[in-house]
PDB file of C-alpha atoms in Angstrom:
ATOM      1  CA  MET A   1      45.880 152.859 232.535  1.00 84.00           C
ATOM      2  CA  ALA A   2      49.162 152.404 231.064  1.00 93.00           C
ATOM      3  CA  GLY A   3      52.382 150.937 233.324  1.00 96.00           C
ATOM      4  CA  GLU A   4      55.197 153.107 233.959  1.00 98.00           C
ATOM      5  CA  ILE A   5      58.124 151.535 231.680  1.00 98.00           C
ATOM      6  CA  ALA A   6      54.546 151.884 228.793  1.00 98.00           C
ATOM      7  CA  HIS A   7      53.685 155.224 229.544  1.00 98.00           C
ATOM      8  CA  THR A   8      57.856 156.446 228.830  1.00 98.00           C
ATOM      9  CA  ILE A   9      58.043 154.054 225.592  1.00 97.00           C
ATOM     10  CA  TYR A  10      54.150 156.061 224.706  1.00 97.00           C
ATOM     11  CA  ALA A  11      55.756 159.664 225.757  1.00 97.00           C
ATOM     12  CA  ALA A  12      58.254 158.982 223.602  1.00 96.00           C
ATOM     13  CA  ARG A  13      56.500 158.636 221.024  1.00 95.00           C
ATOM     14  CA  LEU A  14      53.936 161.868 221.522  1.00 96.00           C
ATOM     15  CA  LEU A  15      57.161 163.860 221.603  1.00 93.00           C
ATOM     16  CA  THR A  16      57.730 163.227 217.567  1.00 90.00           C
ATOM     17  CA  HIS A  17      54.246 164.890 217.511  1.00 90.00           C
ATOM     18  CA  ILE A  18      54.873 167.386 219.984  1.00 92.00           C
ATOM     19  CA  GLY A  19      58.108 168.589 218.631  1.00 86.00           C
ATOM     20  CA  ASP A  20      59.712 171.313 219.305  1.00 89.00           C
ATOM     21  CA  GLU A  21      57.159 172.121 221.740  1.00 90.00           C
ATOM     22  CA  VAL A  22      59.230 170.702 224.379  1.00 94.00           C
ATOM     23  CA  SER A  23      62.943 171.284 224.786  1.00 92.00           C
ATOM     24  CA  ASP A  24      63.285 170.538 228.686  1.00 95.00           C
ATOM     25  CA  PRO A  25      64.007 166.839 230.288  1.00 95.00           C
ATOM     26  CA  SER A  26      61.372 168.037 232.647  1.00 97.00           C
ATOM     27  CA  TYR A  27      58.528 166.404 230.110  1.00 97.00           C
ATOM     28  CA  TRP A  28      59.907 163.043 231.447  1.00 98.00           C
ATOM     29  CA  ILE A  29      59.311 163.840 235.107  1.00 98.00           C
ATOM     30  CA  GLY A  30      55.365 165.263 233.830  1.00 98.00           C
ATOM     31  CA  ALA A  31      54.978 161.811 232.247  1.00 98.00           C
ATOM     32  CA  LEU A  32      56.380 159.975 235.111  1.00 98.00           C
ATOM     33  CA  PHE A  33      54.580 162.170 238.066  1.00 97.00           C
ATOM     34  CA  PRO A  34      51.179 161.232 237.844  1.00 96.00           C
ATOM     35  CA  ASP A  35      50.710 157.571 238.877  1.00 96.00           C
ATOM     36  CA  ILE A  36      52.701 158.803 242.614  1.00 95.00           C
ATOM     37  CA  TYR A  37      49.082 158.231 244.170  1.00 91.00           C
ATOM     38  CA  ARG A  38      49.717 154.486 244.048  1.00 92.00           C
ATOM     39  CA  ILE A  39      52.415 154.919 246.438  1.00 91.00           C
ATOM     40  CA  GLY A  40      50.280 156.522 249.247  1.00 77.00           C
ATOM     41  CA  ARG A  41      47.187 157.737 249.594  1.00 66.00           C
ATOM     42  CA  THR A  42      47.405 160.650 246.619  1.00 65.00           C
ATOM     43  CA  SER A  43      44.264 161.273 244.788  1.00 66.00           C
ATOM     44  CA  ARG A  44      44.655 161.217 241.645  1.00 62.00           C
ATOM     45  CA  TYR A  45      42.565 163.617 240.560  1.00 62.00           C
ATOM     46  CA  PRO A  46      45.117 166.430 240.950  1.00 83.00           C
ATOM     47  CA  THR A  47      48.108 164.516 239.304  1.00 90.00           C
ATOM     48  CA  HIS A  48      45.965 163.934 236.063  1.00 91.00           C
ATOM     49  CA  PRO A  49      44.436 166.406 234.248  1.00 90.00           C
ATOM     50  CA  ARG A  50      41.531 166.336 232.169  1.00 90.00           C
ATOM     51  CA  PRO A  51      40.181 166.632 229.419  1.00 92.00           C
ATOM     52  CA  VAL A  52      43.523 166.351 227.354  1.00 95.00           C
ATOM     53  CA  SER A  53      43.441 166.177 223.444  1.00 94.00           C
ATOM     54  CA  LEU A  54      45.920 165.810 221.570  1.00 94.00           C
ATOM     55  CA  SER A  55      45.446 169.395 220.143  1.00 93.00           C
ATOM     56  CA  THR A  56      45.644 170.572 223.889  1.00 95.00           C
ATOM     57  CA  ILE A  57      48.395 168.068 224.869  1.00 96.00           C
ATOM     58  CA  VAL A  58      51.467 171.204 225.257  1.00 96.00           C
ATOM     59  CA  GLY A  59      50.947 172.847 229.028  1.00 95.00           C
ATOM     60  CA  LYS A  60      52.346 175.794 230.172  1.00 95.00           C
ATOM     61  CA  ASN A  61      55.757 174.424 230.399  1.00 96.00           C
ATOM     62  CA  ASP A  62      57.219 171.056 229.822  1.00 97.00           C
ATOM     63  CA  PHE A  63      56.515 169.290 232.870  1.00 97.00           C
ATOM     64  CA  VAL A  64      52.891 170.009 232.890  1.00 97.00           C
ATOM     65  CA  THR A  65      53.077 168.685 228.593  1.00 97.00           C
ATOM     66  CA  GLY A  66      54.349 165.542 230.253  1.00 97.00           C
ATOM     67  CA  MET A  67      51.436 165.127 232.881  1.00 97.00           C
ATOM     68  CA  ARG A  68      49.003 166.131 229.875  1.00 97.00           C
ATOM     69  CA  THR A  69      50.334 163.656 227.448  1.00 97.00           C
ATOM     70  CA  HIS A  70      50.282 160.666 230.612  1.00 97.00           C
ATOM     71  CA  SER A  71      46.560 161.237 231.096  1.00 97.00           C
ATOM     72  CA  TRP A  72      46.092 161.592 226.798  1.00 97.00           C
ATOM     73  CA  ILE A  73      47.538 158.106 227.045  1.00 97.00           C
ATOM     74  CA  ASP A  74      45.850 156.858 230.140  1.00 97.00           C
ATOM     75  CA  ASP A  75      42.469 158.084 228.187  1.00 96.00           C
ATOM     76  CA  THR A  76      43.519 156.598 225.063  1.00 96.00           C
ATOM     77  CA  ARG A  77      43.939 153.230 226.142  1.00 97.00           C
ATOM     78  CA  GLU A  78      41.276 152.876 228.575  1.00 96.00           C
ATOM     79  CA  LYS A  79      38.621 153.759 225.306  1.00 96.00           C
ATOM     80  CA  TYR A  80      40.334 151.484 222.646  1.00 97.00           C
ATOM     81  CA  PHE A  81      40.556 148.245 225.596  1.00 97.00           C
ATOM     82  CA  ARG A  82      36.949 149.008 226.277  1.00 97.00           C
ATOM     83  CA  GLU A  83      35.518 149.694 222.670  1.00 97.00           C
ATOM     84  CA  HIS A  84      37.401 146.704 221.570  1.00 97.00           C
ATOM     85  CA  ASN A  85      36.251 144.616 224.296  1.00 97.00           C
ATOM     86  CA  SER A  86      40.188 143.696 224.581  1.00 97.00           C
ATOM     87  CA  PHE A  87      40.043 141.582 227.652  1.00 97.00           C
ATOM     88  CA  GLU A  88      36.909 139.460 226.925  1.00 97.00           C
ATOM     89  CA  LYS A  89      39.160 138.217 224.572  1.00 97.00           C
ATOM     90  CA  LEU A  90      41.759 136.678 227.277  1.00 97.00           C
ATOM     91  CA  SER A  91      41.100 134.457 230.033  1.00 94.00           C
ATOM     92  CA  TRP A  92      39.198 136.266 232.948  1.00 95.00           C
ATOM     93  CA  HIS A  93      40.929 137.269 235.861  1.00 97.00           C
ATOM     94  CA  PRO A  94      40.319 139.661 238.877  1.00 97.00           C
ATOM     95  CA  LEU A  95      43.600 140.839 238.362  1.00 97.00           C
ATOM     96  CA  LEU A  96      44.196 140.916 234.584  1.00 98.00           C
ATOM     97  CA  PRO A  97      43.813 144.634 234.205  1.00 97.00           C
ATOM     98  CA  PHE A  98      46.577 145.309 236.336  1.00 98.00           C
ATOM     99  CA  ALA A  99      48.629 142.044 235.015  1.00 98.00           C
ATOM    100  CA  PHE A 100      48.245 143.272 231.201  1.00 98.00           C
ATOM    101  CA  GLU A 101      49.833 146.396 232.292  1.00 98.00           C
ATOM    102  CA  LEU A 102      53.190 144.574 233.993  1.00 98.00           C
ATOM    103  CA  PHE A 103      53.015 142.538 230.830  1.00 98.00           C
ATOM    104  CA  GLU A 104      52.629 145.187 228.874  1.00 98.00           C
ATOM    105  CA  ASP A 105      55.996 146.997 230.665  1.00 98.00           C
ATOM    106  CA  GLU A 106      57.768 143.835 230.120  1.00 98.00           C
ATOM    107  CA  VAL A 107      56.733 143.228 226.150  1.00 98.00           C
ATOM    108  CA  LEU A 108      58.230 147.264 225.702  1.00 98.00           C
ATOM    109  CA  TYR A 109      61.233 147.491 227.886  1.00 98.00           C
ATOM    110  CA  ASP A 110      63.323 147.110 224.622  1.00 97.00           C
ATOM    111  CA  PHE A 111      61.733 150.015 222.734  1.00 96.00           C
ATOM    112  CA  TYR A 112      63.801 152.879 224.612  1.00 96.00           C
ATOM    113  CA  ALA A 113      67.028 152.609 223.937  1.00 94.00           C
ATOM    114  CA  ASP A 114      68.536 154.425 226.875  1.00 95.00           C
ATOM    115  CA  TRP A 115      66.804 154.171 230.512  1.00 98.00           C
ATOM    116  CA  GLY A 116      69.974 155.551 231.711  1.00 97.00           C
ATOM    117  CA  HIS A 117      68.747 159.013 230.259  1.00 97.00           C
ATOM    118  CA  ILE A 118      65.197 158.785 231.847  1.00 98.00           C
ATOM    119  CA  ILE A 119      67.173 157.477 235.543  1.00 98.00           C
ATOM    120  CA  ARG A 120      69.486 160.433 235.253  1.00 98.00           C
ATOM    121  CA  ILE A 121      66.546 162.611 235.085  1.00 97.00           C
ATOM    122  CA  LEU A 122      64.306 161.005 237.804  1.00 98.00           C
ATOM    123  CA  SER A 123      67.492 161.996 240.057  1.00 97.00           C
ATOM    124  CA  THR A 124      66.109 165.580 240.334  1.00 95.00           C
ATOM    125  CA  ILE A 125      62.682 167.273 241.788  1.00 97.00           C
ATOM    126  CA  HIS A 126      60.781 169.054 239.559  1.00 96.00           C
ATOM    127  CA  SER A 127      59.203 172.233 241.482  1.00 96.00           C
ATOM    128  CA  ASP A 128      56.113 171.774 240.210  1.00 96.00           C
ATOM    129  CA  GLU A 129      55.927 168.074 241.999  1.00 96.00           C
ATOM    130  CA  GLU A 130      56.318 170.010 245.123  1.00 94.00           C
ATOM    131  CA  ARG A 131      53.367 171.955 244.208  1.00 93.00           C
ATOM    132  CA  ILE A 132      50.887 169.371 243.831  1.00 93.00           C
ATOM    133  CA  ILE A 133      52.452 166.985 246.437  1.00 91.00           C
ATOM    134  CA  HIS A 134      53.661 168.993 249.442  1.00 89.00           C
ATOM    135  CA  ASN A 135      55.393 165.988 250.652  1.00 91.00           C
ATOM    136  CA  ARG A 136      59.416 166.002 249.362  1.00 94.00           C
ATOM    137  CA  PRO A 137      60.011 162.059 250.296  1.00 94.00           C
ATOM    138  CA  HIS A 138      57.388 161.153 248.719  1.00 94.00           C
ATOM    139  CA  ILE A 139      58.558 162.357 245.933  1.00 95.00           C
ATOM    140  CA  GLN A 140      61.778 160.917 246.358  1.00 97.00           C
ATOM    141  CA  ALA A 141      60.147 157.556 247.617  1.00 96.00           C
ATOM    142  CA  TRP A 142      58.581 157.255 243.586  1.00 97.00           C
ATOM    143  CA  HIS A 143      61.397 158.646 241.861  1.00 98.00           C
ATOM    144  CA  ALA A 144      63.767 156.220 243.623  1.00 98.00           C
ATOM    145  CA  LEU A 145      61.056 153.506 242.804  1.00 97.00           C
ATOM    146  CA  LEU A 146      60.861 154.142 239.049  1.00 98.00           C
ATOM    147  CA  THR A 147      64.581 154.177 239.079  1.00 98.00           C
ATOM    148  CA  ASN A 148      64.921 150.760 240.311  1.00 98.00           C
ATOM    149  CA  TYR A 149      62.158 149.606 237.914  1.00 98.00           C
ATOM    150  CA  PHE A 150      63.943 150.943 234.890  1.00 98.00           C
ATOM    151  CA  ARG A 151      66.940 149.012 235.607  1.00 97.00           C
ATOM    152  CA  ALA A 152      66.774 146.078 233.893  1.00 97.00           C
ATOM    153  CA  ALA A 153      63.924 144.806 231.542  1.00 97.00           C
ATOM    154  CA  PRO A 154      61.493 143.118 234.095  1.00 98.00           C
ATOM    155  CA  ASN A 155      61.418 140.236 235.356  1.00 97.00           C
ATOM    156  CA  ASP A 156      59.206 138.165 238.613  1.00 97.00           C
ATOM    157  CA  THR A 157      61.922 139.117 240.728  1.00 97.00           C
ATOM    158  CA  SER A 158      61.782 142.646 239.632  1.00 97.00           C
ATOM    159  CA  ARG A 159      58.232 143.266 239.422  1.00 97.00           C
ATOM    160  CA  ARG A 160      57.776 141.360 242.876  1.00 98.00           C
ATOM    161  CA  ILE A 161      60.256 144.091 244.508  1.00 97.00           C
ATOM    162  CA  PHE A 162      57.675 146.832 242.293  1.00 97.00           C
ATOM    163  CA  MET A 163      54.742 145.483 243.949  1.00 97.00           C
ATOM    164  CA  GLU A 164      56.074 145.461 247.357  1.00 96.00           C
ATOM    165  CA  LYS A 165      56.794 148.959 247.578  1.00 94.00           C
ATOM    166  CA  LEU A 166      53.247 149.750 246.042  1.00 94.00           C
ATOM    167  CA  GLN A 167      52.171 147.476 249.325  1.00 93.00           C
ATOM    168  CA  ILE A 168      50.594 144.669 247.390  1.00 96.00           C
ATOM    169  CA  PRO A 169      50.457 141.684 249.957  1.00 96.00           C
ATOM    170  CA  SER A 170      52.535 138.812 248.583  1.00 97.00           C
ATOM    171  CA  LEU A 171      49.885 136.235 247.833  1.00 97.00           C
ATOM    172  CA  ILE A 172      48.335 138.896 245.286  1.00 98.00           C
ATOM    173  CA  ILE A 173      51.768 139.365 244.201  1.00 98.00           C
ATOM    174  CA  GLN A 174      51.979 135.906 242.936  1.00 98.00           C
ATOM    175  CA  GLU A 175      49.200 135.816 241.506  1.00 98.00           C
ATOM    176  CA  VAL A 176      49.860 138.706 239.132  1.00 98.00           C
ATOM    177  CA  ASN A 177      53.119 137.115 238.529  1.00 98.00           C
ATOM    178  CA  GLU A 178      51.015 133.556 237.537  1.00 98.00           C
ATOM    179  CA  VAL A 179      49.131 136.037 235.196  1.00 98.00           C
ATOM    180  CA  VAL A 180      51.717 137.804 233.442  1.00 98.00           C
ATOM    181  CA  ALA A 181      53.417 134.340 232.746  1.00 98.00           C
ATOM    182  CA  ASP A 182      50.083 133.097 231.302  1.00 98.00           C
ATOM    183  CA  LEU A 183      50.092 136.564 229.129  1.00 98.00           C
ATOM    184  CA  ARG A 184      53.379 136.086 227.835  1.00 97.00           C
ATOM    185  CA  THR A 185      52.429 132.637 226.136  1.00 97.00           C
ATOM    186  CA  SER A 186      49.581 133.990 224.701  1.00 97.00           C
ATOM    187  CA  ASN A 187      49.470 134.845 221.511  1.00 97.00           C
ATOM    188  CA  VAL A 188      46.234 136.166 222.097  1.00 98.00           C
ATOM    189  CA  ALA A 189      47.874 139.024 224.599  1.00 98.00           C
ATOM    190  CA  LYS A 190      50.586 139.960 222.115  1.00 97.00           C
ATOM    191  CA  GLU A 191      48.061 140.649 219.447  1.00 98.00           C
ATOM    192  CA  ILE A 192      46.075 142.836 221.624  1.00 98.00           C
ATOM    193  CA  LEU A 193      49.205 144.892 222.082  1.00 98.00           C
ATOM    194  CA  MET A 194      50.719 145.462 218.970  1.00 97.00           C
ATOM    195  CA  GLU A 195      46.953 146.206 217.605  1.00 97.00           C
ATOM    196  CA  TYR A 196      46.411 149.102 220.532  1.00 97.00           C
ATOM    197  CA  ILE A 197      49.964 150.224 219.399  1.00 97.00           C
ATOM    198  CA  ARG A 198      49.399 150.026 216.127  1.00 97.00           C
ATOM    199  CA  SER A 199      46.142 152.286 216.194  1.00 96.00           C
ATOM    200  CA  ILE A 200      48.903 154.936 218.751  1.00 95.00           C
ATOM    201  CA  GLU A 201      50.122 155.170 215.259  1.00 94.00           C
ATOM    202  CA  HIS A 202      47.063 155.773 213.216  1.00 94.00           C
ATOM    203  CA  ILE A 203      46.211 158.466 215.809  1.00 93.00           C
ATOM    204  CA  LEU A 204      49.641 160.298 215.610  1.00 91.00           C
ATOM    205  CA  ILE A 205      49.759 160.370 211.624  1.00 79.00           C
TER     206      ILE A 205
END
């Protein structure tokens, strides 16, 4: 899985492929909605439509297209990391996959120029969110979490706050931040990420 900042970056890149098929800001809400299960007991299944290919990524509306984009990103990323044994190239740690998501978010934050735009969009709840998750306060909590996370480039403090909202225990939060710190100084980790991004560009040519 990709992190929430990474999902925004990759969803922006997918827009250049989708082109005029998307015209409504609800695309961004759809692209960020699926991981709402992280803050509750919501099943991952109804928020991650599958299967999704580039030829079927456009949905019945822009929100659904955003959701399908999210799923395509997750599936493509998982396949790439598995086929390239990416995590085997790094020091093993049980929290490495999640820590790599957060490392990816940190590296990619500056790839998007207007986080204020995304934050403004997140001030609105889309009707399809309530159709899927029949709990408006739960949706509001997810939007608030994303809004706070997107305000500035991630650091140990903002990651801690983010993880606390995901109800991750404090000792694990500390470990995750330590693994992210190790990844930050690793040329191998950076190269894995850049190679993955190049692979996405190749697919979208």
